[in-house]
């Protein structure tokens, strides 16, 4: 390893910032920096975890255990209630609708390094270390010689080279497609466990692509022996060849269920040996009462219940409910389509008018499942992000709910015609709002609040809840005006802004591949982003550029942050105990993150048997 001191921009907060946009820290000094930076944000009642009130009713209610609808032994299985699945025969995450999100494949997919928000710990995994040369024009990765894929084939430097070289020239692919082209010249493999990346220019952040910090790593390794010669836009990768402790046993379409079974030949069993033999991920009922009843009957161990029903269970003295708070890194946002083909949506004043119609206080207090603060900046409100704020600019372009100001702006750009309808360039305005959330979920409700206030200022809008696959297609192709969802943004603003560069804005109808989905174009912004790309964001020279870019953001508003996101996680202790708690947040409790594998490695069976 390179023993030279790491520059300031390689601290863990910068890794986190980078991870939020994509969706040398191995060593004593770096580990200490990581722990210190995240300690303020984890545990101790910080932003990541809010301490629970000590007024819970005494547990008095008995548990009537129901029979879980699974084909594997209940007492050997953790059952996770998740989203509505629509994809069952493909696990290719590089293409739209190519893999089911939150279906358990995260437990089989391992990064080179894990970075935990809950503990502040960086853990080498598939890789044992990395180092740059002094000029940051060469990056060396070392791989664990024990590592192998779940089909028994070795995993190492050749898979790394194959993955990097494939993705760097394919901007049409998700998972880092095209992101490496600007930096990577070639990858050399001096031995099976060593890869040396030759860089086109100094790049101090390339290794961030291989760290699982915000959910999964931006780039996960692909097994060369499986993918070589395959068309990455068509290959389904079914069954998925991965390296984690679980491998796919069965996907059951009519039950909307995925069953993952422990791999007896898992390569890293001495460090991680999960207790459940099976991890079952299943779509829950769309009826909240029914989904909550399934949790109450211990037919699910994780999820399957919302905050309102969880509160009801707690108030009745239900003994097996455990609630763990965690502050999600993704604010809820409104993506605004900036393409001229969407008419009035290309006008910055339209974006400002929509912003005035957003009642953030109301949404944060009454719409989200727990009370949360408004979002002003397009990043999570973690303490480590405070240095990127500029309150002077935020006050200059103050966010407020003000329908009168919205009306004034609309009268300028879209005056009403003789029939009282607002028009833009001779055409009546009707906006299309889409969301991936079902009609009974929060993101739909947020959009509905906006839709109501838009109508008050003379802007009619349609609001449609779209299934995951349909939504993803329309969103990536730019076939929407406003999208109500979420965003995993960088907190190092350069890593946030790089995806907004004009060169990544595809025409309407062409897949955006996860980049510049709002079709934002601003040449001055592009110049600033490119200058920031090679700078330490904490340096004096970077600060004025960061402020210039932030001001353009406030002026143009290509997306609107709405609220910060509080995510209580609900666990049932009937069959399994030792889940993460507010007092012992030993790992990120979110079941759709790969970090959840460490939760499964910690929990213990109670000995409870399921009904016959």
PDB file of C-alpha atoms in Angstrom, residues 254-386:
ATOM      1  CA  UNK A 254     -47.281 -16.229  -9.364  1.00  0.00           C
ATOM      2  CA  UNK A 255     -46.348 -15.640  -5.718  1.00  0.00           C
ATOM      3  CA  UNK A 256     -44.073 -12.678  -6.543  1.00  0.00           C
ATOM      4  CA  UNK A 257     -41.345 -14.318  -4.520  1.00  0.00           C
ATOM      5  CA  UNK A 258     -37.594 -14.893  -4.679  1.00  0.00           C
ATOM      6  CA  UNK A 259     -35.944 -17.567  -2.549  1.00  0.00           C
ATOM      7  CA  UNK A 260     -32.217 -17.355  -1.845  1.00  0.00           C
ATOM      8  CA  UNK A 261     -30.368 -20.263  -0.238  1.00  0.00           C
ATOM      9  CA  UNK A 262     -27.020 -20.282   1.562  1.00  0.00           C
ATOM     10  CA  UNK A 263     -24.154 -21.342  -0.650  1.00  0.00           C
ATOM     11  CA  UNK A 264     -22.326 -24.152   1.199  1.00  0.00           C
ATOM     12  CA  UNK A 265     -19.182 -23.290  -0.757  1.00  0.00           C
ATOM     13  CA  UNK A 266     -19.200 -19.552   0.013  1.00  0.00           C
ATOM     14  CA  UNK A 267     -15.615 -18.288  -0.200  1.00  0.00           C
ATOM     15  CA  UNK A 268     -15.608 -15.951   2.836  1.00  0.00           C
ATOM     16  CA  UNK A 269     -17.438 -18.096   5.381  1.00  0.00           C
ATOM     17  CA  UNK A 270     -14.782 -17.503   8.046  1.00  0.00           C
ATOM     18  CA  UNK A 271     -15.748 -13.801   8.081  1.00  0.00           C
ATOM     19  CA  UNK A 272     -19.473 -14.036   7.312  1.00  0.00           C
ATOM     20  CA  UNK A 273     -21.754 -16.998   7.978  1.00  0.00           C
ATOM     21  CA  UNK A 274     -25.416 -15.873   8.069  1.00  0.00           C
ATOM     22  CA  UNK A 275     -27.727 -17.822  10.341  1.00  0.00           C
ATOM     23  CA  UNK A 276     -30.848 -18.137   8.131  1.00  0.00           C
ATOM     24  CA  UNK A 277     -30.620 -20.970   5.623  1.00  0.00           C
ATOM     25  CA  UNK A 278     -33.028 -19.095   3.360  1.00  0.00           C
ATOM     26  CA  UNK A 279     -33.759 -15.442   2.636  1.00  0.00           C
ATOM     27  CA  UNK A 280     -37.191 -14.987   1.078  1.00  0.00           C
ATOM     28  CA  UNK A 281     -38.148 -11.714  -0.608  1.00  0.00           C
ATOM     29  CA  UNK A 282     -41.819 -11.379  -1.413  1.00  0.00           C
ATOM     30  CA  UNK A 283     -44.121  -8.618  -2.626  1.00  0.00           C
ATOM     31  CA  UNK A 284     -46.550  -7.631   0.093  1.00  0.00           C
ATOM     32  CA  UNK A 285     -50.262  -7.098  -0.327  1.00  0.00           C
ATOM     33  CA  UNK A 286     -51.244  -3.764  -1.838  1.00  0.00           C
ATOM     34  CA  UNK A 287     -53.862  -3.556   0.911  1.00  0.00           C
ATOM     35  CA  UNK A 288     -52.087  -2.034   3.907  1.00  0.00           C
ATOM     36  CA  UNK A 289     -54.440  -3.659   6.416  1.00  0.00           C
ATOM     37  CA  UNK A 290     -53.774  -7.070   4.936  1.00  0.00           C
ATOM     38  CA  UNK A 291     -50.011  -6.504   4.751  1.00  0.00           C
ATOM     39  CA  UNK A 292     -49.986  -5.334   8.366  1.00  0.00           C
ATOM     40  CA  UNK A 293     -51.963  -8.397   9.460  1.00  0.00           C
ATOM     41  CA  UNK A 294     -49.364 -10.631   7.801  1.00  0.00           C
ATOM     42  CA  UNK A 295     -46.663  -8.923   9.869  1.00  0.00           C
ATOM     43  CA  UNK A 296     -48.739  -9.228  13.038  1.00  0.00           C
ATOM     44  CA  UNK A 297     -49.114 -12.959  12.383  1.00  0.00           C
ATOM     45  CA  UNK A 298     -45.315 -13.205  11.973  1.00  0.00           C
ATOM     46  CA  UNK A 299     -45.621 -14.250   8.342  1.00  0.00           C
ATOM     47  CA  UNK A 300     -42.926 -11.654   7.619  1.00  0.00           C
ATOM     48  CA  UNK A 301     -39.815 -10.838   9.640  1.00  0.00           C
ATOM     49  CA  UNK A 302     -38.928  -7.570   7.910  1.00  0.00           C
ATOM     50  CA  UNK A 303     -41.229  -4.946   6.421  1.00  0.00           C
ATOM     51  CA  UNK A 304     -44.831  -5.680   5.403  1.00  0.00           C
ATOM     52  CA  UNK A 305     -46.071  -2.917   7.675  1.00  0.00           C
ATOM     53  CA  UNK A 306     -46.217   0.865   7.508  1.00  0.00           C
ATOM     54  CA  UNK A 307     -45.648   3.415  10.260  1.00  0.00           C
ATOM     55  CA  UNK A 308     -49.346   3.932  10.978  1.00  0.00           C
ATOM     56  CA  UNK A 309     -50.098   0.238  11.484  1.00  0.00           C
ATOM     57  CA  UNK A 310     -46.871  -0.219  13.431  1.00  0.00           C
ATOM     58  CA  UNK A 311     -48.014   2.486  15.838  1.00  0.00           C
ATOM     59  CA  UNK A 312     -51.353   0.747  16.228  1.00  0.00           C
ATOM     60  CA  UNK A 313     -49.619  -2.539  17.022  1.00  0.00           C
ATOM     61  CA  UNK A 314     -47.385  -0.848  19.572  1.00  0.00           C
ATOM     62  CA  UNK A 315     -50.368   0.787  21.268  1.00  0.00           C
ATOM     63  CA  UNK A 316     -52.094  -2.577  21.640  1.00  0.00           C
ATOM     64  CA  UNK A 317     -49.065  -4.046  23.410  1.00  0.00           C
ATOM     65  CA  UNK A 318     -47.875  -6.265  20.556  1.00  0.00           C
ATOM     66  CA  UNK A 319     -44.640  -7.794  21.912  1.00  0.00           C
ATOM     67  CA  UNK A 320     -42.739  -8.753  18.748  1.00  0.00           C
ATOM     68  CA  UNK A 321     -42.451  -5.410  16.936  1.00  0.00           C
ATOM     69  CA  UNK A 322     -39.083  -3.673  16.890  1.00  0.00           C
ATOM     70  CA  UNK A 323     -38.745  -0.265  15.237  1.00  0.00           C
ATOM     71  CA  UNK A 324     -35.338   1.045  14.161  1.00  0.00           C
ATOM     72  CA  UNK A 325     -34.894   4.552  12.816  1.00  0.00           C
ATOM     73  CA  UNK A 326     -32.587   5.364   9.913  1.00  0.00           C
ATOM     74  CA  UNK A 327     -32.231   8.536   7.900  1.00  0.00           C
ATOM     75  CA  UNK A 328     -32.181   7.656   4.226  1.00  0.00           C
ATOM     76  CA  UNK A 329     -29.611   9.472   2.045  1.00  0.00           C
ATOM     77  CA  UNK A 330     -32.167  10.176  -0.681  1.00  0.00           C
ATOM     78  CA  UNK A 331     -34.389  13.259  -0.326  1.00  0.00           C
ATOM     79  CA  UNK A 332     -37.765  13.004  -2.040  1.00  0.00           C
ATOM     80  CA  UNK A 333     -37.647  15.189  -5.120  1.00  0.00           C
ATOM     81  CA  UNK A 334     -39.489  16.364  -8.187  1.00  0.00           C
ATOM     82  CA  UNK A 335     -37.521  15.775 -11.376  1.00  0.00           C
ATOM     83  CA  UNK A 336     -38.395  18.494 -13.921  1.00  0.00           C
ATOM     84  CA  UNK A 337     -37.992  17.722 -17.607  1.00  0.00           C
ATOM     85  CA  UNK A 338     -35.952  20.553 -19.146  1.00  0.00           C
ATOM     86  CA  UNK A 339     -36.083  19.459 -22.777  1.00  0.00           C
ATOM     87  CA  UNK A 340     -37.558  22.015 -25.230  1.00  0.00           C
ATOM     88  CA  UNK A 341     -39.696  19.217 -26.663  1.00  0.00           C
ATOM     89  CA  UNK A 342     -41.735  19.401 -23.424  1.00  0.00           C
ATOM     90  CA  UNK A 343     -42.852  22.971 -24.166  1.00  0.00           C
ATOM     91  CA  UNK A 344     -43.211  25.260 -21.166  1.00  0.00           C
ATOM     92  CA  UNK A 345     -41.186  22.857 -18.996  1.00  0.00           C
ATOM     93  CA  UNK A 346     -38.022  24.165 -20.687  1.00  0.00           C
ATOM     94  CA  UNK A 347     -38.606  27.604 -19.105  1.00  0.00           C
ATOM     95  CA  UNK A 348     -36.675  28.247 -15.848  1.00  0.00           C
ATOM     96  CA  UNK A 349     -39.548  30.484 -14.739  1.00  0.00           C
ATOM     97  CA  UNK A 350     -41.851  27.468 -15.028  1.00  0.00           C
ATOM     98  CA  UNK A 351     -39.543  25.566 -12.703  1.00  0.00           C
ATOM     99  CA  UNK A 352     -39.650  28.462 -10.260  1.00  0.00           C
ATOM    100  CA  UNK A 353     -43.445  28.590 -10.476  1.00  0.00           C
ATOM    101  CA  UNK A 354     -43.690  24.881  -9.723  1.00  0.00           C
ATOM    102  CA  UNK A 355     -41.315  25.427  -6.804  1.00  0.00           C
ATOM    103  CA  UNK A 356     -43.633  28.083  -5.376  1.00  0.00           C
ATOM    104  CA  UNK A 357     -46.464  25.549  -5.567  1.00  0.00           C
ATOM    105  CA  UNK A 358     -44.638  23.041  -3.376  1.00  0.00           C
ATOM    106  CA  UNK A 359     -45.897  23.138   0.209  1.00  0.00           C
ATOM    107  CA  UNK A 360     -42.890  21.481   1.808  1.00  0.00           C
ATOM    108  CA  UNK A 361     -43.967  22.141   5.389  1.00  0.00           C
ATOM    109  CA  UNK A 362     -47.328  20.470   4.830  1.00  0.00           C
ATOM    110  CA  UNK A 363     -45.765  17.520   3.041  1.00  0.00           C
ATOM    111  CA  UNK A 364     -43.125  17.009   5.734  1.00  0.00           C
ATOM    112  CA  UNK A 365     -45.631  17.165   8.574  1.00  0.00           C
ATOM    113  CA  UNK A 366     -48.641  15.348   7.184  1.00  0.00           C
ATOM    114  CA  UNK A 367     -47.743  13.301   4.119  1.00  0.00           C
ATOM    115  CA  UNK A 368     -44.565  11.400   4.909  1.00  0.00           C
ATOM    116  CA  UNK A 369     -44.921   8.405   7.243  1.00  0.00           C
ATOM    117  CA  UNK A 370     -42.987  10.228   9.991  1.00  0.00           C
ATOM    118  CA  UNK A 371     -42.524  13.968  10.390  1.00  0.00           C
ATOM    119  CA  UNK A 372     -39.506  15.144   8.395  1.00  0.00           C
ATOM    120  CA  UNK A 373     -37.961  18.540   7.571  1.00  0.00           C
ATOM    121  CA  UNK A 374     -38.182  20.286   4.196  1.00  0.00           C
ATOM    122  CA  UNK A 375     -35.292  19.823   1.773  1.00  0.00           C
ATOM    123  CA  UNK A 376     -33.616  22.902   0.325  1.00  0.00           C
ATOM    124  CA  UNK A 377     -30.388  21.543  -1.095  1.00  0.00           C
ATOM    125  CA  UNK A 378     -30.353  18.516  -3.411  1.00  0.00           C
ATOM    126  CA  UNK A 379     -28.633  16.303  -0.860  1.00  0.00           C
ATOM    127  CA  UNK A 380     -29.335  14.707   2.483  1.00  0.00           C
ATOM    128  CA  UNK A 381     -28.978  16.908   5.570  1.00  0.00           C
ATOM    129  CA  UNK A 382     -26.145  14.949   7.161  1.00  0.00           C
ATOM    130  CA  UNK A 383     -23.727  17.044   9.269  1.00  0.00           C
ATOM    131  CA  UNK A 384     -20.857  16.129   6.948  1.00  0.00           C
ATOM    132  CA  UNK A 385     -22.685  17.955   4.138  1.00  0.00           C
ATOM    133  CA  UNK A 386     -23.000  21.305   5.883  1.00  0.00           C
TER     134      UNK A 386
END
